[in-house]
Amino acid sequence: MDETRRPTLIASVQRALRLMEAVAAHPGGAPAKQLAREAALPLATTYHLLRTLAHEGYAMRLSDGLWVLGDRVESLHGPTRTQQVLARVRPTLIALRDELGAAAYFGMQIDGEIQIVDVADGPRAPRVDLWVGFSDAAHATAVGKCVLGQLSEERRRDYLARHPLVDLTPHTITDPARLLGLLREPGDVSIDREEYAIGTGCAAVPVGDATGTVVGALAVSVPPRRLPKVEASVHRMRATAARIQRTLSLTMA
């Protein structure tokens, strides 16, 4: 087989991308004829592509006939930024997983909700079965408690007012006053002692950025008998959290 042959390219996709680049070069808009010249496309093809892009929300024709990018283009930015974060954080999570022999998690507060962004696990470091979503269980997890611990008292109370403390195991804290008291205690390590799932313990350390706009947590999960060993190795988790913090500062700048 000829390994040097050129890859198969879709010409219509190439033309559409060139046209979008031409549209993007004119924030105030440009007429179809000008866009056709700049994208080196026949005028008829340009009109067909613009109508298709407009139908999908990626281009928009203004009342004066000029074309601009559509609102849907902005939606590409969010996922792309998340993908950038994942691409940079994943190797760090994998390194911690291999170092501690435990599944590693990175969670963040996104749009007011605490979510798991990525997990690095493996045959020898299985992840915890997330049988209840974080929207109902952050109070019972190390990641959730770690993130809540970084919030102001007002934001904590607001979060708890919107999220009932569901009883998941006999160890789950369901008393708001008790949980708030725990979150006020000094220290940067949050522990889940079978509060989310029987047979699983977790430890988490905070991850933030220099401005305080990023609120997240790095965690590992292990059988409860291994929690003391993990707590003794928390300095390794802090070092990993610092690397993630630098990554977030660069990626989200």
Tab-separated table of C-alpha atoms in Angstrom:
chain	number	residue	atom	x	y	z
A	1	MET	CA	0.000	0.000	0.000
A	2	ASP	CA	1.274	3.449	-0.890
A	3	GLU	CA	1.745	5.203	2.458
A	4	THR	CA	2.617	8.510	0.732
A	5	ARG	CA	-0.726	8.984	-0.982
A	6	ARG	CA	-2.609	12.142	-0.147
A	7	PRO	CA	-5.481	11.907	2.331
A	8	THR	CA	-9.035	12.080	1.070
A	9	LEU	CA	-10.333	15.625	1.500
A	10	ILE	CA	-13.907	16.858	1.223
A	11	ALA	CA	-13.795	19.846	-1.118
A	12	SER	CA	-17.154	21.244	-0.022
A	13	VAL	CA	-16.002	21.321	3.606
A	14	GLN	CA	-12.802	23.099	2.604
A	15	ARG	CA	-14.815	25.703	0.678
A	16	ALA	CA	-17.168	26.270	3.622
A	17	LEU	CA	-14.250	26.732	6.014
A	18	ARG	CA	-12.525	29.195	3.686
A	19	LEU	CA	-15.766	31.116	3.438
A	20	MET	CA	-16.193	31.222	7.218
A	21	GLU	CA	-12.638	32.558	7.538
A	22	ALA	CA	-13.524	35.302	5.053
A	23	VAL	CA	-16.683	36.187	6.992
A	24	ALA	CA	-14.753	36.208	10.290
A	25	ALA	CA	-12.261	38.708	8.811
A	26	HIS	CA	-15.048	41.318	8.632
A	27	PRO	CA	-16.615	41.845	12.103
A	28	GLY	CA	-18.844	44.550	10.618
A	29	GLY	CA	-20.021	42.297	7.819
A	30	ALA	CA	-19.243	41.943	4.127
A	31	PRO	CA	-21.333	41.388	0.973
A	32	ALA	CA	-21.444	37.990	-0.692
A	33	LYS	CA	-19.557	39.214	-3.766
A	34	GLN	CA	-16.618	40.365	-1.656
A	35	LEU	CA	-16.615	37.143	0.339
A	36	ALA	CA	-16.629	35.129	-2.878
A	37	ARG	CA	-13.547	36.987	-4.131
A	38	GLU	CA	-11.667	36.615	-0.846
A	39	ALA	CA	-12.487	32.912	-0.536
A	40	ALA	CA	-11.733	32.334	-4.232
A	41	LEU	CA	-15.175	30.817	-4.811
A	42	PRO	CA	-17.740	31.184	-7.567
A	43	LEU	CA	-20.514	33.576	-6.552
A	44	ALA	CA	-23.214	30.919	-6.965
A	45	THR	CA	-21.291	28.506	-4.723
A	46	THR	CA	-20.815	31.286	-2.171
A	47	TYR	CA	-24.550	31.931	-2.016
A	48	HIS	CA	-25.310	28.222	-1.595
A	49	LEU	CA	-22.750	27.898	1.210
A	50	LEU	CA	-23.902	31.073	2.969
A	51	ARG	CA	-27.509	29.904	2.928
A	52	THR	CA	-26.444	26.553	4.367
A	53	LEU	CA	-24.309	28.190	7.052
A	54	ALA	CA	-27.191	30.533	7.909
A	55	HIS	CA	-29.598	27.610	8.187
A	56	GLU	CA	-27.248	25.933	10.688
A	57	GLY	CA	-26.670	29.156	12.642
A	58	TYR	CA	-23.030	29.704	11.646
A	59	ALA	CA	-23.675	32.761	9.443
A	60	MET	CA	-26.271	35.511	9.386
A	61	ARG	CA	-27.415	37.985	6.717
A	62	LEU	CA	-28.007	41.488	8.083
A	63	SER	CA	-30.803	43.766	6.871
A	64	ASP	CA	-28.360	45.705	4.658
A	65	GLY	CA	-27.278	42.505	2.890
A	66	LEU	CA	-23.938	42.092	4.668
A	67	TRP	CA	-22.945	38.711	6.090
A	68	VAL	CA	-21.545	38.115	9.587
A	69	LEU	CA	-20.831	35.052	11.700
A	70	GLY	CA	-23.868	33.492	13.368
A	71	ASP	CA	-24.488	33.023	17.065
A	72	ARG	CA	-23.731	29.307	16.904
A	73	VAL	CA	-20.053	30.002	16.223
A	74	GLU	CA	-19.729	31.211	19.809
A	75	SER	CA	-21.012	27.846	21.048
A	76	LEU	CA	-17.890	26.210	19.618
A	77	HIS	CA	-15.724	28.212	21.987
A	78	GLY	CA	-17.036	26.615	25.201
A	79	PRO	CA	-16.453	22.977	24.247
A	80	THR	CA	-13.097	23.890	22.714
A	81	ARG	CA	-11.979	25.494	25.975
A	82	THR	CA	-13.148	22.441	27.916
A	83	GLN	CA	-11.288	20.179	25.525
A	84	GLN	CA	-8.157	22.266	26.046
A	85	VAL	CA	-8.488	21.857	29.809
A	86	LEU	CA	-8.991	18.101	29.470
A	87	ALA	CA	-6.046	17.713	27.116
A	88	ARG	CA	-3.744	19.490	29.558
A	89	VAL	CA	-5.102	18.060	32.801
A	90	ARG	CA	-5.381	14.411	31.713
A	91	PRO	CA	-1.605	13.637	31.703
A	92	THR	CA	-1.327	15.089	35.213
A	93	LEU	CA	-4.205	12.941	36.451
A	94	ILE	CA	-2.688	9.836	34.872
A	95	ALA	CA	0.650	10.544	36.542
A	96	LEU	CA	-1.031	10.838	39.953
A	97	ARG	CA	-3.017	7.646	39.332
A	98	ASP	CA	0.175	5.751	38.573
A	99	GLU	CA	2.046	7.332	41.492
A	100	LEU	CA	-0.583	6.495	44.121
A	101	GLY	CA	-2.175	3.467	42.472
A	102	ALA	CA	-5.596	5.088	42.795
A	103	ALA	CA	-8.185	6.520	40.432
A	104	ALA	CA	-7.712	10.285	40.146
A	105	TYR	CA	-10.495	12.843	39.631
A	106	PHE	CA	-10.667	16.513	38.738
A	107	GLY	CA	-13.853	18.391	39.553
A	108	MET	CA	-14.936	21.999	39.165
A	109	GLN	CA	-17.818	24.297	39.865
A	110	ILE	CA	-19.385	25.072	36.474
A	111	ASP	CA	-22.392	27.370	36.206
A	112	GLY	CA	-23.084	26.980	39.901
A	113	GLU	CA	-22.949	23.171	39.849
A	114	ILE	CA	-20.165	20.877	41.050
A	115	GLN	CA	-19.165	18.463	38.313
A	116	ILE	CA	-16.525	15.823	37.653
A	117	VAL	CA	-14.579	17.075	34.635
A	118	ASP	CA	-12.241	14.117	34.115
A	119	VAL	CA	-11.222	10.795	35.643
A	120	ALA	CA	-8.028	8.785	35.212
A	121	ASP	CA	-8.581	5.178	36.209
A	122	GLY	CA	-7.404	1.725	35.153
A	123	PRO	CA	-7.647	-2.010	35.890
A	124	ARG	CA	-5.584	-1.604	39.055
A	125	ALA	CA	-7.169	1.716	39.973
A	126	PRO	CA	-10.909	1.444	39.278
A	127	ARG	CA	-13.091	4.511	39.574
A	128	VAL	CA	-15.958	4.696	42.019
A	129	ASP	CA	-19.316	3.820	40.506
A	130	LEU	CA	-21.056	7.193	40.188
A	131	TRP	CA	-24.451	5.739	40.887
A	132	VAL	CA	-25.872	9.081	41.976
A	133	GLY	CA	-25.162	12.262	40.000
A	134	PHE	CA	-23.149	15.050	41.542
A	135	SER	CA	-26.140	17.373	41.440
A	136	ASP	CA	-27.616	15.219	44.222
A	137	ALA	CA	-24.466	14.003	45.949
A	138	ALA	CA	-21.739	16.653	46.151
A	139	HIS	CA	-22.234	16.885	49.919
A	140	ALA	CA	-21.274	13.209	50.251
A	141	THR	CA	-18.068	13.346	48.185
A	142	ALA	CA	-14.564	14.574	48.862
A	143	VAL	CA	-14.610	16.601	45.629
A	144	GLY	CA	-17.917	18.249	46.537
A	145	LYS	CA	-16.897	19.084	50.080
A	146	CYS	CA	-13.544	20.401	48.883
A	147	VAL	CA	-15.197	22.746	46.390
A	148	LEU	CA	-17.817	23.863	48.916
A	149	GLY	CA	-15.012	24.532	51.378
A	150	GLN	CA	-13.554	27.103	48.986
A	151	LEU	CA	-16.780	29.064	48.667
A	152	SER	CA	-17.886	31.944	50.832
A	153	GLU	CA	-20.393	31.231	53.588
A	154	GLU	CA	-23.144	32.905	51.546
A	155	ARG	CA	-22.424	30.815	48.450
A	156	ARG	CA	-22.244	27.617	50.514
A	157	ARG	CA	-25.645	28.278	52.039
A	158	ASP	CA	-27.063	29.112	48.637
A	159	TYR	CA	-25.750	25.842	47.212
A	160	LEU	CA	-27.108	23.782	50.099
A	161	ALA	CA	-30.470	25.539	49.852
A	162	ARG	CA	-30.698	24.352	46.245
A	163	HIS	CA	-29.395	20.832	46.920
A	164	PRO	CA	-30.998	18.729	49.676
A	165	LEU	CA	-28.565	16.555	51.624
A	166	VAL	CA	-29.681	13.178	50.334
A	167	ASP	CA	-28.950	10.180	52.564
A	168	LEU	CA	-26.800	7.818	50.456
A	169	THR	CA	-25.142	5.581	53.072
A	170	PRO	CA	-25.222	5.275	56.876
A	171	HIS	CA	-22.165	7.586	56.906
A	172	THR	CA	-23.614	10.423	54.809
A	173	ILE	CA	-23.845	13.792	56.561
A	174	THR	CA	-27.425	14.986	56.130
A	175	ASP	CA	-27.536	17.712	58.806
A	176	PRO	CA	-26.801	21.106	57.143
A	177	ALA	CA	-25.456	22.622	60.362
A	178	ARG	CA	-23.040	19.740	60.851
A	179	LEU	CA	-21.864	19.919	57.232
A	180	LEU	CA	-21.394	23.699	57.379
A	181	GLY	CA	-19.394	23.293	60.574
A	182	LEU	CA	-17.177	20.703	58.909
A	183	LEU	CA	-16.616	22.968	55.910
A	184	ARG	CA	-15.499	25.808	58.208
A	185	GLU	CA	-12.776	23.710	59.812
A	186	PRO	CA	-9.212	24.681	58.832
A	187	GLY	CA	-7.232	22.417	56.544
A	188	ASP	CA	-7.018	21.796	52.833
A	189	VAL	CA	-7.860	18.079	52.704
A	190	SER	CA	-11.443	16.858	52.391
A	191	ILE	CA	-12.274	13.234	53.167
A	192	ASP	CA	-15.175	11.008	52.189
A	193	ARG	CA	-15.313	7.991	54.497
A	194	GLU	CA	-17.850	5.804	52.708
A	195	GLU	CA	-20.294	8.716	52.657
A	196	TYR	CA	-21.042	8.357	48.952
A	197	ALA	CA	-20.617	4.606	48.495
A	198	ILE	CA	-19.934	1.765	50.895
A	199	GLY	CA	-16.493	0.319	50.261
A	200	THR	CA	-14.985	3.531	48.869
A	201	GLY	CA	-13.079	6.340	50.515
A	202	CYS	CA	-11.847	9.530	48.851
A	203	ALA	CA	-9.484	12.379	49.620
A	204	ALA	CA	-9.462	15.736	47.841
A	205	VAL	CA	-7.337	18.886	47.824
A	206	PRO	CA	-8.359	22.266	46.373
A	207	VAL	CA	-7.362	23.616	42.983
A	208	GLY	CA	-7.723	27.313	42.243
A	209	ASP	CA	-6.075	30.047	40.220
A	210	ALA	CA	-4.369	33.282	41.140
A	211	THR	CA	-7.575	35.293	40.762
A	212	GLY	CA	-9.796	32.882	42.659
A	213	THR	CA	-12.195	32.587	39.725
A	214	VAL	CA	-11.536	28.867	39.279
A	215	VAL	CA	-12.895	26.638	42.022
A	216	GLY	CA	-12.022	22.975	41.692
A	217	ALA	CA	-10.698	19.910	43.445
A	218	LEU	CA	-8.283	17.060	42.812
A	219	ALA	CA	-9.227	13.740	44.402
A	220	VAL	CA	-8.346	10.069	44.539
A	221	SER	CA	-10.550	7.136	45.529
A	222	VAL	CA	-9.410	3.982	47.326
A	223	PRO	CA	-10.792	1.244	49.559
A	224	PRO	CA	-11.321	2.688	53.061
A	225	ARG	CA	-8.398	0.697	54.505
A	226	ARG	CA	-6.042	2.639	52.208
A	227	LEU	CA	-7.229	6.107	53.228
A	228	PRO	CA	-4.560	6.558	55.952
A	229	LYS	CA	-1.841	5.867	53.364
A	230	VAL	CA	-3.386	8.390	50.986
A	231	GLU	CA	-3.620	10.996	53.749
A	232	ALA	CA	0.051	10.419	54.491
A	233	SER	CA	0.801	11.103	50.809
A	234	VAL	CA	-1.315	14.244	50.565
A	235	HIS	CA	1.799	16.307	49.746
A	236	ARG	CA	1.912	14.495	46.399
A	237	MET	CA	-1.679	15.477	45.737
A	238	ARG	CA	-0.905	19.090	46.605
A	239	ALA	CA	2.007	19.088	44.150
A	240	THR	CA	-0.282	17.712	41.443
A	241	ALA	CA	-2.939	20.312	42.305
A	242	ALA	CA	-0.330	23.043	41.874
A	243	ARG	CA	0.513	21.733	38.409
A	244	ILE	CA	-3.176	21.708	37.461
A	245	GLN	CA	-3.530	25.228	38.823
A	246	ARG	CA	-0.743	26.428	36.530
A	247	THR	CA	-2.391	24.610	33.610
A	248	LEU	CA	-5.756	26.253	34.286
A	249	SER	CA	-4.170	29.685	34.606
A	250	LEU	CA	-2.574	29.280	31.176
A	251	THR	CA	-5.542	27.634	29.470
A	252	MET	CA	-8.220	29.987	30.787
A	253	ALA	CA	-6.234	33.190	30.490
